[in-house]
mmCIF file of C-alpha atoms in Angstrom:
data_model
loop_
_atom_site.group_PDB
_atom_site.id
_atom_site.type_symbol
_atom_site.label_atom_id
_atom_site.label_comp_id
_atom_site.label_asym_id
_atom_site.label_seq_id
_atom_site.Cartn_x
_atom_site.Cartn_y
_atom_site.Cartn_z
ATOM 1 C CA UNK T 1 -8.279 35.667 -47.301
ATOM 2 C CA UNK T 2 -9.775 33.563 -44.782
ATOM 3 C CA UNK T 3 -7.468 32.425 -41.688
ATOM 4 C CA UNK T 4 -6.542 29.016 -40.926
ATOM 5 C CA UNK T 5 -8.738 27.616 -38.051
ATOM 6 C CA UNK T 6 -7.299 25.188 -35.608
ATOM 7 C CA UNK T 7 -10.165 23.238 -33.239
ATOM 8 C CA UNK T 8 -9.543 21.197 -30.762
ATOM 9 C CA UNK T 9 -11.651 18.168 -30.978
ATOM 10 C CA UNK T 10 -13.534 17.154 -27.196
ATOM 11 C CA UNK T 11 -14.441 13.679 -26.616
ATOM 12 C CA UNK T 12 -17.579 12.882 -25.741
ATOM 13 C CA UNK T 13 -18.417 10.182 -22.941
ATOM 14 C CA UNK T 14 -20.332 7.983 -25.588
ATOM 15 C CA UNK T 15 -17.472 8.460 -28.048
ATOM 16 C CA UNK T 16 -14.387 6.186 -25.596
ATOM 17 C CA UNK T 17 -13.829 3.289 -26.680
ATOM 18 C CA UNK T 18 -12.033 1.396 -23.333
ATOM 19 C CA UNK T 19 -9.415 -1.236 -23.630
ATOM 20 C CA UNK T 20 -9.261 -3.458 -21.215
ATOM 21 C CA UNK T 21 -5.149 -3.960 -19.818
ATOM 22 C CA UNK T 22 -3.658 -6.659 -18.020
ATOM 23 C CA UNK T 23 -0.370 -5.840 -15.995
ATOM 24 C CA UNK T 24 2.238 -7.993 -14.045
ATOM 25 C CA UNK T 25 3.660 -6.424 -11.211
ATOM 26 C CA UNK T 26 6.511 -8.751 -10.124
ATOM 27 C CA UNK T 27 9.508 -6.950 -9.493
ATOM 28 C CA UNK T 28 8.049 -3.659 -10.633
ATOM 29 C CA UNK T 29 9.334 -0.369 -8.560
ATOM 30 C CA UNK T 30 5.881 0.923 -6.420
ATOM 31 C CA UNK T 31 5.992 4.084 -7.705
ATOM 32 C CA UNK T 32 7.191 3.736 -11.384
ATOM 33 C CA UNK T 33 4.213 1.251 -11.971
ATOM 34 C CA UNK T 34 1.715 3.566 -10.321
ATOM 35 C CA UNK T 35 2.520 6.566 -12.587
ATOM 36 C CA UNK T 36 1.939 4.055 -16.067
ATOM 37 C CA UNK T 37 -1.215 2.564 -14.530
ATOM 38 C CA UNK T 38 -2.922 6.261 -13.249
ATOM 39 C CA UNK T 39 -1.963 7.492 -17.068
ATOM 40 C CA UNK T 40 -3.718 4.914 -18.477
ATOM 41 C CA UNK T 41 -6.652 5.093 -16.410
ATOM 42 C CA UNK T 42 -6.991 8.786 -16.831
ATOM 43 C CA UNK T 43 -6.337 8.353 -20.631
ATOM 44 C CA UNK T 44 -3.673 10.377 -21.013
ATOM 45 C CA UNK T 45 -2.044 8.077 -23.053
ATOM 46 C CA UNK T 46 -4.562 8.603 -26.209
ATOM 47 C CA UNK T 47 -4.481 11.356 -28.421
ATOM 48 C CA UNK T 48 -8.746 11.898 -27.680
ATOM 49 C CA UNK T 49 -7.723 12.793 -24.101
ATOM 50 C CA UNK T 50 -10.291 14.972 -22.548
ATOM 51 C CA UNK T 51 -9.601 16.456 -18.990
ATOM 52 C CA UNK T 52 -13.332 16.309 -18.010
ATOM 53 C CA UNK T 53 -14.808 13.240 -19.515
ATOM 54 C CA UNK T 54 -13.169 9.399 -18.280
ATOM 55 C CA UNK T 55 -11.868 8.176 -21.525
ATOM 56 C CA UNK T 56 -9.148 5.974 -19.738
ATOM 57 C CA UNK T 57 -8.841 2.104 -20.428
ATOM 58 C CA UNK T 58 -9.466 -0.553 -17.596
ATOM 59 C CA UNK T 59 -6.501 -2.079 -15.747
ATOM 60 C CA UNK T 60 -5.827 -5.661 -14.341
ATOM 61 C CA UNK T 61 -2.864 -6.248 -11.813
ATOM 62 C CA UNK T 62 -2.139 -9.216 -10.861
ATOM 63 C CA UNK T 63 1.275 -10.470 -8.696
ATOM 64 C CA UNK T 64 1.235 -7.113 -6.741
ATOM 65 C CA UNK T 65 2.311 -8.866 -3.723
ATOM 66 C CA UNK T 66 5.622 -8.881 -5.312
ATOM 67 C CA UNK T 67 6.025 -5.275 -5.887
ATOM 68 C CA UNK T 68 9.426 -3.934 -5.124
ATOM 69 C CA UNK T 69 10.414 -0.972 -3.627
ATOM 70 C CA UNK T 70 13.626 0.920 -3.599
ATOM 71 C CA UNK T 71 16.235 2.233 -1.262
ATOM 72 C CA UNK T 72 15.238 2.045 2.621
ATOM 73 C CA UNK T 73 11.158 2.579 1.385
ATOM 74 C CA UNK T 74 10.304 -0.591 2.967
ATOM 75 C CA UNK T 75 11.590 -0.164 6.771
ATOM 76 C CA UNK T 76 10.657 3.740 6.560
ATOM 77 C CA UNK T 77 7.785 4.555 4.745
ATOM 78 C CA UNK T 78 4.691 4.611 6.542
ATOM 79 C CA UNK T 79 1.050 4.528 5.749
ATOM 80 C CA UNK T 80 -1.138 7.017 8.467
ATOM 81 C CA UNK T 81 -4.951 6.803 8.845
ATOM 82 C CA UNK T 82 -6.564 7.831 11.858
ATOM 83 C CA UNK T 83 -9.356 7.063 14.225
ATOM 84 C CA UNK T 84 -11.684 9.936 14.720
ATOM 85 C CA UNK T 85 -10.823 10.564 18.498
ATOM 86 C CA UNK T 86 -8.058 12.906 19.955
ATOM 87 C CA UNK T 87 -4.372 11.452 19.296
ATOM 88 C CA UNK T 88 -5.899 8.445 16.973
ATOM 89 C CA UNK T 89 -3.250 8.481 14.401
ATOM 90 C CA UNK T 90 -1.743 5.305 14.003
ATOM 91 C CA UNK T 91 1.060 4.471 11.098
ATOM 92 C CA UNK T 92 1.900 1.352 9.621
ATOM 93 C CA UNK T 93 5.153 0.258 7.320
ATOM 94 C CA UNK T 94 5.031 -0.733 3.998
ATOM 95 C CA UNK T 95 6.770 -4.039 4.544
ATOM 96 C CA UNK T 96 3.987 -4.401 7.366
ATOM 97 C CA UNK T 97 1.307 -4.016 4.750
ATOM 98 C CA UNK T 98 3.304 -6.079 1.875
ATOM 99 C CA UNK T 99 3.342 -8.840 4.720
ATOM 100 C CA UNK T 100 -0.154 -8.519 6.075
ATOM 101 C CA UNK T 101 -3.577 -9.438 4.893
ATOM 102 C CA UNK T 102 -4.302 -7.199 1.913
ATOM 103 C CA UNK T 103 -1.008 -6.763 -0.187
ATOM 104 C CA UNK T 104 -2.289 -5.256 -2.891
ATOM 105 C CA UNK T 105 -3.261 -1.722 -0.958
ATOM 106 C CA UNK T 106 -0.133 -0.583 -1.022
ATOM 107 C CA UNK T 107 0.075 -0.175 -5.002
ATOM 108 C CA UNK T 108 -3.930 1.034 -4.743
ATOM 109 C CA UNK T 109 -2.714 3.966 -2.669
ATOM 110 C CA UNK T 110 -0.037 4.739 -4.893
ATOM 111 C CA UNK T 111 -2.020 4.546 -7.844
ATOM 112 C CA UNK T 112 -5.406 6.419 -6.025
ATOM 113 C CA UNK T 113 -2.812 9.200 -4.861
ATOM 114 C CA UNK T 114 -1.671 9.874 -8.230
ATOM 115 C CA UNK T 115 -5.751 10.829 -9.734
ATOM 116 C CA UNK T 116 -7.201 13.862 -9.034
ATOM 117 C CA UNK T 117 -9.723 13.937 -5.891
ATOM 118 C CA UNK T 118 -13.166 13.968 -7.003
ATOM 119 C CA UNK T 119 -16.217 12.555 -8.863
ATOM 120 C CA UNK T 120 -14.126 11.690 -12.221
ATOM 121 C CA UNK T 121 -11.183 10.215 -10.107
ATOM 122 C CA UNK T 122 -13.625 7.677 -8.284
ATOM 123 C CA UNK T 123 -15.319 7.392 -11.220
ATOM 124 C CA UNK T 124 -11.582 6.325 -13.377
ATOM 125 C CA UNK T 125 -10.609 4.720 -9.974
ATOM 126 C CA UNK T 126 -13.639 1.772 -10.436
ATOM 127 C CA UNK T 127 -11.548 0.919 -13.642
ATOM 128 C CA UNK T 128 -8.775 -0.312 -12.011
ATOM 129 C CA UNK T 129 -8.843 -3.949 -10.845
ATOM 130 C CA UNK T 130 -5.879 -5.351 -8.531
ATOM 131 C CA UNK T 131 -5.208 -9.004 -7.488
ATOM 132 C CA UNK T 132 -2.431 -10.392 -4.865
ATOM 133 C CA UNK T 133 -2.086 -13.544 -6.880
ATOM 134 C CA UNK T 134 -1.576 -14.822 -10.368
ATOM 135 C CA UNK T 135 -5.506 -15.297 -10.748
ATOM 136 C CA UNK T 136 -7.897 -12.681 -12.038
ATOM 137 C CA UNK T 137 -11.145 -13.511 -13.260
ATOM 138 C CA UNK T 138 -11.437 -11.259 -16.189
ATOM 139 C CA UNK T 139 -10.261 -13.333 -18.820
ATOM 140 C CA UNK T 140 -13.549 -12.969 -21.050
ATOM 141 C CA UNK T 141 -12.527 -9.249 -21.479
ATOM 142 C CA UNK T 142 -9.335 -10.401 -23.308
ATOM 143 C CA UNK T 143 -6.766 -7.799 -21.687
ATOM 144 C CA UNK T 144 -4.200 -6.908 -23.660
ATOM 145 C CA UNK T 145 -0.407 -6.909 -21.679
ATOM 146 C CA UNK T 146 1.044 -3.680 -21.036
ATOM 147 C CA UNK T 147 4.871 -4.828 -19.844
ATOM 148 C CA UNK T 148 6.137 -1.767 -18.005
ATOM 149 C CA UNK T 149 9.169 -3.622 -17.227
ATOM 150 C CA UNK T 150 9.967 -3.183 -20.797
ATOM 151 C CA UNK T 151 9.635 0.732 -20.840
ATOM 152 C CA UNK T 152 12.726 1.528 -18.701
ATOM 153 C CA UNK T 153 15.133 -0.567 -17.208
ATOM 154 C CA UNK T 154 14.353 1.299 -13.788
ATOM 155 C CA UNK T 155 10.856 0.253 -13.397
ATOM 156 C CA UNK T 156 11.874 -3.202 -12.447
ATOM 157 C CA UNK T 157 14.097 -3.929 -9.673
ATOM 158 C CA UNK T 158 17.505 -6.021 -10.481
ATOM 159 C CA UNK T 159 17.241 -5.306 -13.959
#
């Protein structure tokens, strides 16, 4: 009698078919929205998910200037980069960087900390496009909305 075989099926990088996904951050908690957005841009949220190959979607954020975060997260936490020279580390706050010039880096760290280090992270990393404003110009790609809001009433704060 012959045995029942189970395979598992391995997508190919020719075989993804990408989405494109729009997402509006206002209100949304930092970290909640991160967690959705890396899943979907690792493709974790298909049932063709392949550890090895990118078969994640593309994602558009727009409004993440008005991300939210909870608890004391905007007085305490702080980003660190340093210099290069001896004692160079310098920190910043997250309310500095939600204030400052590029708003939108603190959900791109979130999100870029949350995807494994390497060629295929950078690589699903490209596929994520972030905008302070409103305005995105990827309209032609037709994005469809992906309302994280709507999956738990903790992603959005004052809900």
């Amino acid at each position: 009698m012959k045995a029942l075989m189970k395979t598992t099926k391995s997508a190919k990088p020719h075989e993804v078919e990408k989405k494109w996904h729009i997402v509006d951050a206002d209100g949304l908690v930092v970290g909640r929205a991160a967690v959705v957005i890396a899943n979907v841009l690792r493709g974790k949220h298909k049932t063709s998910y392949t550890p090895h190959v990118d078969c994640g979607d593309n994602v558009i954020v727009i409004n993440a200037d008005k991300v939210k975060f909870t608890g004391k997260k905007l007085a305490d936490k702080v980003y660190y980069k340093h210099t290069g020279y001896a004692g160079g580390i310098k920190g910043i706050t997250a309310g500095k960087v939600l204030e400052g010039r590029f708003p939108e880096r603190v959900l791109e760290k979130a999100v870029e900390r949350m995807i494994p280090r390497g060629p295929l992270g950078r690589q699903q990393l490209r596929n994520l496009r972030i905008f302070a404003g409103a305005e995105h110009p990827h309209e032609a790609q037709n994005p469809e909305v992906l309302d994280i809001a709507a999956m738990s009433r903790k992603n959005k704060v004052g809900a």
